[in-house]
Short mmCIF file of C-alpha atoms in Angstrom, two decimals:
data_model
loop_
_atom_site.label_atom_id
_atom_site.label_comp_id
_atom_site.label_asym_id
_atom_site.label_seq_id
_atom_site.Cartn_x
_atom_site.Cartn_y
_atom_site.Cartn_z
CA MET A 1 239.06 167.22 172.64
CA ARG A 2 239.78 167.40 176.17
CA PHE A 3 237.11 170.36 176.48
CA ARG A 4 234.47 168.15 174.68
CA THR A 5 235.08 165.22 176.80
CA ALA A 6 234.87 167.59 180.07
CA ALA A 7 231.83 168.97 178.95
CA PHE A 8 230.00 165.92 178.16
CA PHE A 9 230.72 164.62 182.08
CA VAL A 10 229.66 168.18 183.09
CA LEU A 11 226.40 167.75 181.30
CA LEU A 12 225.96 164.23 182.94
CA ALA A 13 226.60 165.68 186.34
CA ALA A 14 224.03 168.42 185.76
CA LEU A 15 221.63 165.94 184.82
CA ALA A 16 222.17 163.91 187.87
CA VAL A 17 221.78 166.72 190.15
CA SER A 18 218.59 167.58 188.49
CA ALA A 19 217.32 163.78 188.70
CA ASN A 20 218.04 163.92 192.65
CA GLY A 21 215.44 166.49 193.20
CA ALA A 22 217.48 169.62 193.07
CA PRO A 23 215.75 172.50 191.50
CA PRO A 24 216.44 172.96 187.68
CA HIS A 25 218.21 176.17 187.99
CA SER A 26 221.06 174.27 190.01
CA ALA A 27 221.91 172.29 187.09
CA CYS A 28 221.88 175.30 184.75
CA ALA A 29 224.30 176.92 187.18
CA LEU A 30 226.69 174.09 187.29
CA SER A 31 226.67 173.94 183.48
CA GLY A 32 227.02 177.57 183.06
CA ALA A 33 229.69 177.85 185.59
CA PHE A 34 231.76 175.38 183.76
CA PHE A 35 231.34 176.98 180.39
CA MET A 36 232.00 180.46 181.58
CA GLY A 37 235.16 179.37 183.17
CA ALA A 38 236.30 176.30 181.26
CA TYR A 39 235.41 177.58 177.79
CA PRO A 40 238.84 178.89 176.36
CA GLY A 41 237.23 181.86 174.70
CA ALA A 42 235.26 182.73 177.62
CA ALA A 43 237.73 184.65 179.59
CA GLU A 44 239.23 186.21 176.41
CA ALA A 45 235.77 187.43 175.36
CA LYS A 46 235.06 188.68 179.01
CA ALA A 47 238.44 190.44 179.11
CA ALA A 48 237.72 192.15 175.65
CA SER A 49 234.54 193.62 176.33
CA PRO A 50 235.98 196.36 178.76
CA GLN A 51 238.36 197.00 175.85
CA GLU A 52 235.73 197.25 173.33
CA LYS A 53 233.87 199.55 175.49
CA ALA A 54 236.74 201.96 175.76
CA LYS A 55 237.08 201.80 171.97
CA ALA A 56 233.39 202.80 171.48
CA ALA A 57 233.96 205.55 173.79
CA THR A 58 236.97 207.07 172.15
CA PRO A 59 235.66 209.70 169.77
CA SER A 60 236.43 208.76 166.11
CA SER A 61 238.36 211.23 164.02
CA GLN A 62 235.35 212.49 162.46
CA ALA A 63 233.86 213.36 165.66
CA THR A 64 237.12 215.16 166.53
CA ASP A 65 237.02 217.15 163.42
CA SER A 66 233.34 218.13 164.00
CA GLY A 67 234.50 220.05 167.05
CA GLN A 68 236.80 222.37 164.74
CA TYR A 69 233.51 223.69 162.92
CA VAL A 70 232.03 226.67 164.10
CA GLY A 71 228.75 226.97 162.11
CA ALA A 72 227.63 229.36 159.32
CA THR A 73 226.28 231.86 161.56
CA VAL A 74 229.71 232.54 162.94
CA CYS A 75 231.10 233.17 159.44
CA GLN A 76 228.12 235.46 158.70
CA GLY A 77 229.31 237.62 161.59
CA CYS A 78 232.44 238.83 159.58
CA HIS A 79 231.29 238.02 156.06
CA ASP A 80 227.68 239.11 155.84
CA GLU A 81 227.70 240.20 152.31
CA LEU A 82 229.39 236.94 151.16
CA TYR A 83 226.79 235.35 153.27
CA LYS A 84 223.84 236.82 151.69
CA GLY A 85 225.19 235.66 148.17
CA PHE A 86 225.63 232.40 149.70
CA GLU A 87 222.19 232.22 151.17
CA ALA A 88 220.70 232.94 148.03
CA SER A 89 222.35 230.27 145.90
CA PRO A 90 221.78 226.54 145.81
CA HIS A 91 224.80 225.99 148.30
CA TRP A 92 222.54 226.81 151.02
CA MET A 93 221.73 223.28 151.08
CA THR A 94 225.26 222.78 152.67
CA THR A 95 223.60 223.91 155.93
CA GLN A 96 221.12 220.88 156.09
CA GLU A 97 222.27 217.35 156.57
CA THR A 98 221.89 215.38 153.37
CA SER A 99 223.65 212.15 151.58
CA VAL A 100 225.45 214.63 149.40
CA THR A 101 226.64 217.40 151.75
CA HIS A 102 228.56 214.99 154.05
CA GLY A 103 227.64 217.06 157.21
CA ALA A 104 225.55 220.25 157.63
CA HIS A 105 228.56 222.61 157.75
CA GLY A 106 227.52 225.48 155.24
CA CYS A 107 230.53 227.77 154.50
CA GLU A 108 232.83 225.03 156.00
CA SER A 109 231.60 222.47 153.61
CA CYS A 110 233.76 224.20 151.07
CA HIS A 111 236.36 226.21 153.12
CA GLY A 112 237.06 223.54 155.57
CA PRO A 113 236.83 223.64 159.49
CA GLY A 114 236.94 227.31 160.58
CA ALA A 115 237.73 227.09 164.37
CA ALA A 116 241.47 227.79 163.77
CA HIS A 117 240.78 230.65 161.32
CA VAL A 118 238.45 232.38 164.02
CA GLU A 119 240.77 231.94 166.90
CA GLY A 120 243.35 233.57 164.80
CA GLY A 121 241.50 236.53 164.24
CA GLY A 122 240.56 235.83 160.81
CA ASP A 123 243.85 234.33 159.81
CA LYS A 124 243.54 233.37 156.04
CA SER A 125 246.14 230.90 156.15
CA LYS A 126 244.33 228.80 158.65
CA ILE A 127 241.34 228.37 156.27
CA PHE A 128 240.96 227.18 152.71
CA THR A 129 240.47 229.94 150.33
CA PHE A 130 239.78 229.49 146.72
CA VAL A 131 241.43 232.67 145.52
CA GLY A 132 244.82 231.84 144.37
CA ALA A 133 244.32 228.16 145.07
CA LYS A 134 245.58 225.66 142.54
CA SER A 135 242.98 224.30 140.24
CA GLU A 136 243.40 220.60 141.10
CA GLU A 137 242.66 221.61 144.86
CA ILE A 138 239.52 223.49 143.74
CA THR A 139 238.18 220.73 141.50
CA LYS A 140 238.86 218.26 144.43
CA ARG A 141 236.77 220.36 146.95
CA CYS A 142 233.80 220.76 144.38
CA LEU A 143 233.95 217.27 143.23
CA SER A 144 233.64 216.05 146.61
CA CYS A 145 229.73 216.84 146.38
CA HIS A 146 229.19 217.20 142.54
CA GLU A 147 231.18 214.08 141.04
CA ALA A 148 228.03 212.34 142.13
CA LYS A 149 225.96 214.16 139.63
CA PRO A 150 225.64 212.85 135.89
CA GLU A 151 226.32 216.17 134.49
CA GLN A 152 229.62 216.70 136.29
CA ARG A 153 231.02 213.07 136.90
CA GLN A 154 233.36 213.25 133.81
CA PHE A 155 235.18 216.44 134.66
CA MET A 156 238.32 215.03 135.81
CA GLN A 157 238.45 213.30 131.95
CA SER A 158 237.21 216.70 130.42
CA THR A 159 239.42 218.91 128.10
CA HIS A 160 238.90 221.91 130.54
CA ASN A 161 240.41 220.28 133.41
CA GLN A 162 243.27 218.72 131.51
CA ASN A 163 243.88 222.48 130.67
CA GLY A 164 243.88 223.85 134.17
CA VAL A 165 240.43 225.33 133.89
CA SER A 166 238.73 224.88 137.35
CA CYS A 167 235.14 225.01 138.50
CA THR A 168 235.74 228.80 139.52
CA SER A 169 236.96 229.70 136.27
CA CYS A 170 233.33 229.75 135.25
CA HIS A 171 231.28 229.71 138.38
CA SER A 172 230.89 232.01 141.31
CA VAL A 173 229.37 230.86 144.39
CA HIS A 174 229.05 234.30 146.06
CA HIS A 175 229.02 236.98 143.50
CA THR A 176 226.49 235.94 140.83
CA LYS A 177 222.88 235.78 140.15
CA ALA A 178 223.34 233.87 136.72
CA GLU A 179 222.05 230.74 135.91
CA TYR A 180 224.11 227.94 137.26
CA LEU A 181 226.20 230.58 138.99
CA LEU A 182 227.97 231.25 136.08
CA VAL A 183 230.60 234.13 136.01
CA SER A 184 228.61 235.69 133.13
CA LYS A 185 226.22 234.55 130.57
CA GLN A 186 226.71 232.62 127.69
CA PRO A 187 227.86 232.64 124.93
CA GLY A 188 230.16 235.33 126.29
CA LEU A 189 231.52 233.46 128.83
CA CYS A 190 232.53 230.72 126.45
CA TYR A 191 234.02 233.19 123.87
CA SER A 192 236.43 234.62 126.58
CA CYS A 193 238.49 231.43 125.69
CA HIS A 194 237.27 230.19 122.38
CA ALA A 195 237.79 233.10 120.19
CA GLU A 196 237.83 231.06 117.09
CA GLN A 197 234.33 229.97 117.68
CA LYS A 198 233.30 233.41 118.24
CA ALA A 199 234.52 234.36 114.68
CA ASP A 200 232.78 231.48 113.42
CA PHE A 201 229.15 232.60 114.39
CA GLN A 202 229.71 235.93 112.23
CA LYS A 203 229.43 233.62 109.11
CA PRO A 204 226.07 234.13 107.01
CA PHE A 205 224.91 230.64 107.90
CA ARG A 206 225.14 229.80 111.49
CA HIS A 207 223.37 228.38 114.14
CA ARG A 208 221.79 231.28 116.25
CA VAL A 209 223.85 231.23 119.32
CA ASP A 210 224.63 234.91 119.39
CA GLU A 211 220.72 235.50 119.01
CA GLY A 212 220.27 233.34 121.99
CA LEU A 213 217.98 230.69 120.16
CA ILE A 214 220.57 228.03 121.29
CA LYS A 215 223.46 227.81 123.85
CA CYS A 216 226.83 226.03 123.65
CA THR A 217 225.82 223.99 126.44
CA ASP A 218 222.93 222.61 124.49
CA CYS A 219 225.46 220.79 122.43
CA HIS A 220 228.57 220.45 124.53
CA ASN A 221 228.96 219.33 128.12
CA ALA A 222 231.51 221.94 129.75
CA HIS A 223 232.20 219.41 132.69
CA GLY A 224 233.16 216.59 130.21
CA ALA A 225 231.64 213.84 127.80
CA LEU A 226 232.51 210.49 126.48
CA ARG A 227 232.37 211.92 122.79
CA ASP A 228 235.13 214.02 121.13
CA ARG A 229 235.05 217.70 121.85
CA GLN A 230 232.70 217.06 125.02
CA LEU A 231 229.74 216.82 122.84
CA ARG A 232 226.60 215.67 124.29
CA SER A 233 224.63 212.73 123.09
CA ALA A 234 220.94 211.99 122.46
CA PRO A 235 219.18 209.54 124.62
CA ASN A 236 219.64 206.90 122.17
CA GLN A 237 223.43 207.74 121.99
CA ASP A 238 222.93 209.22 118.41
CA PHE A 239 224.80 212.82 117.78
CA ILE A 240 223.19 215.70 119.61
CA CYS A 241 222.19 217.14 116.35
CA VAL A 242 219.17 214.90 116.32
CA LYS A 243 217.87 216.34 119.26
CA CYS A 244 216.61 219.51 117.13
CA HIS A 245 216.67 217.68 113.86
CA SER A 246 214.31 214.91 114.77
CA ASP A 247 213.38 214.35 111.12
CA LYS A 248 217.04 213.16 110.75
CA ARG A 249 216.92 210.73 113.56
CA GLY A 250 215.76 207.48 112.25
CA PRO A 251 216.30 204.47 112.36
CA PHE A 252 215.87 204.03 108.78
CA VAL A 253 215.48 200.73 106.86
CA PHE A 254 218.15 202.15 104.55
CA GLU A 255 220.93 204.36 106.22
CA HIS A 256 223.36 206.62 104.72
CA GLU A 257 226.33 204.97 106.18
CA PRO A 258 228.41 208.14 106.98
CA VAL A 259 225.41 209.50 108.99
CA ARG A 260 225.50 206.53 111.32
CA VAL A 261 229.36 205.91 111.61
CA GLU A 262 230.97 209.24 111.23
CA GLY A 263 228.08 211.55 111.92
CA CYS A 264 226.64 214.78 110.69
CA PRO A 265 230.23 216.40 110.50
CA THR A 266 230.77 214.32 107.54
CA CYS A 267 228.89 217.06 105.39
CA HIS A 268 228.21 219.72 107.77
CA THR A 269 230.21 222.14 109.98
CA PRO A 270 228.41 222.30 113.32
CA HIS A 271 228.96 225.96 114.21
CA ALA A 272 228.72 227.83 111.11
CA SER A 273 229.33 228.25 107.26
CA ALA A 274 229.83 230.16 104.38
CA TYR A 275 227.77 227.82 102.52
CA PRO A 276 223.79 227.11 102.90
CA ARG A 277 222.90 224.15 104.99
CA LEU A 278 226.33 224.57 106.81
CA LEU A 279 227.77 222.55 104.09
CA LEU A 280 231.72 221.99 103.74
CA THR A 281 231.37 223.03 100.20
CA ALA A 282 229.58 225.50 98.06
CA ARG A 283 228.39 222.75 95.61
CA ILE A 284 226.41 219.70 96.97
CA ASN A 285 227.82 217.55 94.16
CA THR A 286 231.31 218.31 94.82
CA LEU A 287 230.85 217.34 98.48
CA CYS A 288 229.13 213.91 97.32
CA LEU A 289 231.80 213.38 94.78
CA GLN A 290 234.48 213.33 97.45
CA CYS A 291 233.19 209.76 98.50
CA HIS A 292 231.14 208.83 95.49
CA ALA A 293 234.01 209.54 92.85
CA GLN A 294 233.19 206.18 91.02
CA ILE A 295 229.46 206.87 90.10
CA PRO A 296 227.97 204.47 87.32
CA VAL A 297 227.76 205.86 84.00
CA GLY A 298 224.32 206.62 81.96
CA VAL A 299 222.32 209.09 83.73
CA HIS A 300 225.21 210.07 85.86
CA GLY A 301 227.14 211.49 82.80
CA PRO A 302 230.06 213.86 83.08
CA GLN A 303 227.83 217.00 82.60
CA ASN A 304 225.05 215.90 85.14
CA ALA A 305 227.51 214.62 87.71
CA TYR A 306 228.70 218.21 88.24
CA ARG A 307 226.00 220.49 86.96
CA SER A 308 222.81 218.64 88.56
CA THR A 309 222.36 218.55 92.07
CA CYS A 310 222.56 214.93 93.29
CA ILE A 311 219.80 215.56 95.80
CA ILE A 312 217.14 216.22 93.06
CA CYS A 313 216.91 212.49 92.80
CA HIS A 314 218.57 211.34 96.03
CA ASN A 315 216.46 213.57 98.15
CA SER A 316 216.21 211.29 101.27
CA ILE A 317 220.10 211.62 101.44
CA HIS A 318 219.78 211.17 105.43
CA GLY A 319 218.27 207.99 105.08
CA SER A 320 215.12 206.23 103.58
CA ASN A 321 212.59 203.52 104.61
CA VAL A 322 211.68 203.01 100.87
CA SER A 323 214.73 203.11 98.50
CA ASN A 324 218.35 201.91 98.92
CA LEU A 325 219.33 204.70 96.70
CA PHE A 326 217.53 207.33 98.96
CA PHE A 327 215.12 208.35 96.18
CA LYS A 328 212.33 209.03 98.55
#
């Protein structure tokens, strides 16, 4: 309140000075002198400005860390063979400044600052090495860049991560020319752990994975997915099966409920089967009767129910736009 009253009188005095013929800048100087000296925050602001300048001049932790990076060319001096593999891989982009790489540090983007490692004459304890590192540490470093990508963003919740499988269990940054930097090609890489599934694909009726017509990653996302068994989804969130079996996609006016609710594995085994069409049972009727035990009498007499194939009449069993009984 005092400040407002004093300011009022100062302005009056400034106007009086101007009215008496003094130049306008004299009035401005008078009022300005008051506000710079009398305003309580002015002195504080004036005193704070040197501190702010000093704070701005102090290097941040990021800038301090940047002095610990030696550059990829220094790494190449000792690790020429590894560098050639790195240079031929997509990871060469870490030598460029992008929104994903967090600095153009090349090798040090993954291994961390290398100044101490160089000064120590190549002391491995002074830099991060992936060989022998814990899977959690490896995953954390890889995801610092790759977590932004839709394909890898679910890895922390994946079955692989929960079982201690790290990125370097399947990928090699320096020593491979395979697709996606894989240690070896599919399906051999997947079979190295999933021996039970390898045996499945020896059955007479199977998806042609061993022949190379389809890959494990066409159906499964090895980095994690929201569905069980890390299954991928079609764009409309249907089971991934309809990506190839598009005639079963729908939508249908009359839908077979198990197809929509439980999905294709209600009747089919996804990898392979001893029975045609990858069915769960040898006879189609046996499979249908697992749900439709109480079929109406008449044409569905006991003899027909077990001897005639259901799909002779109900031939649009995956869904129909015409008949609620899937006749066509």
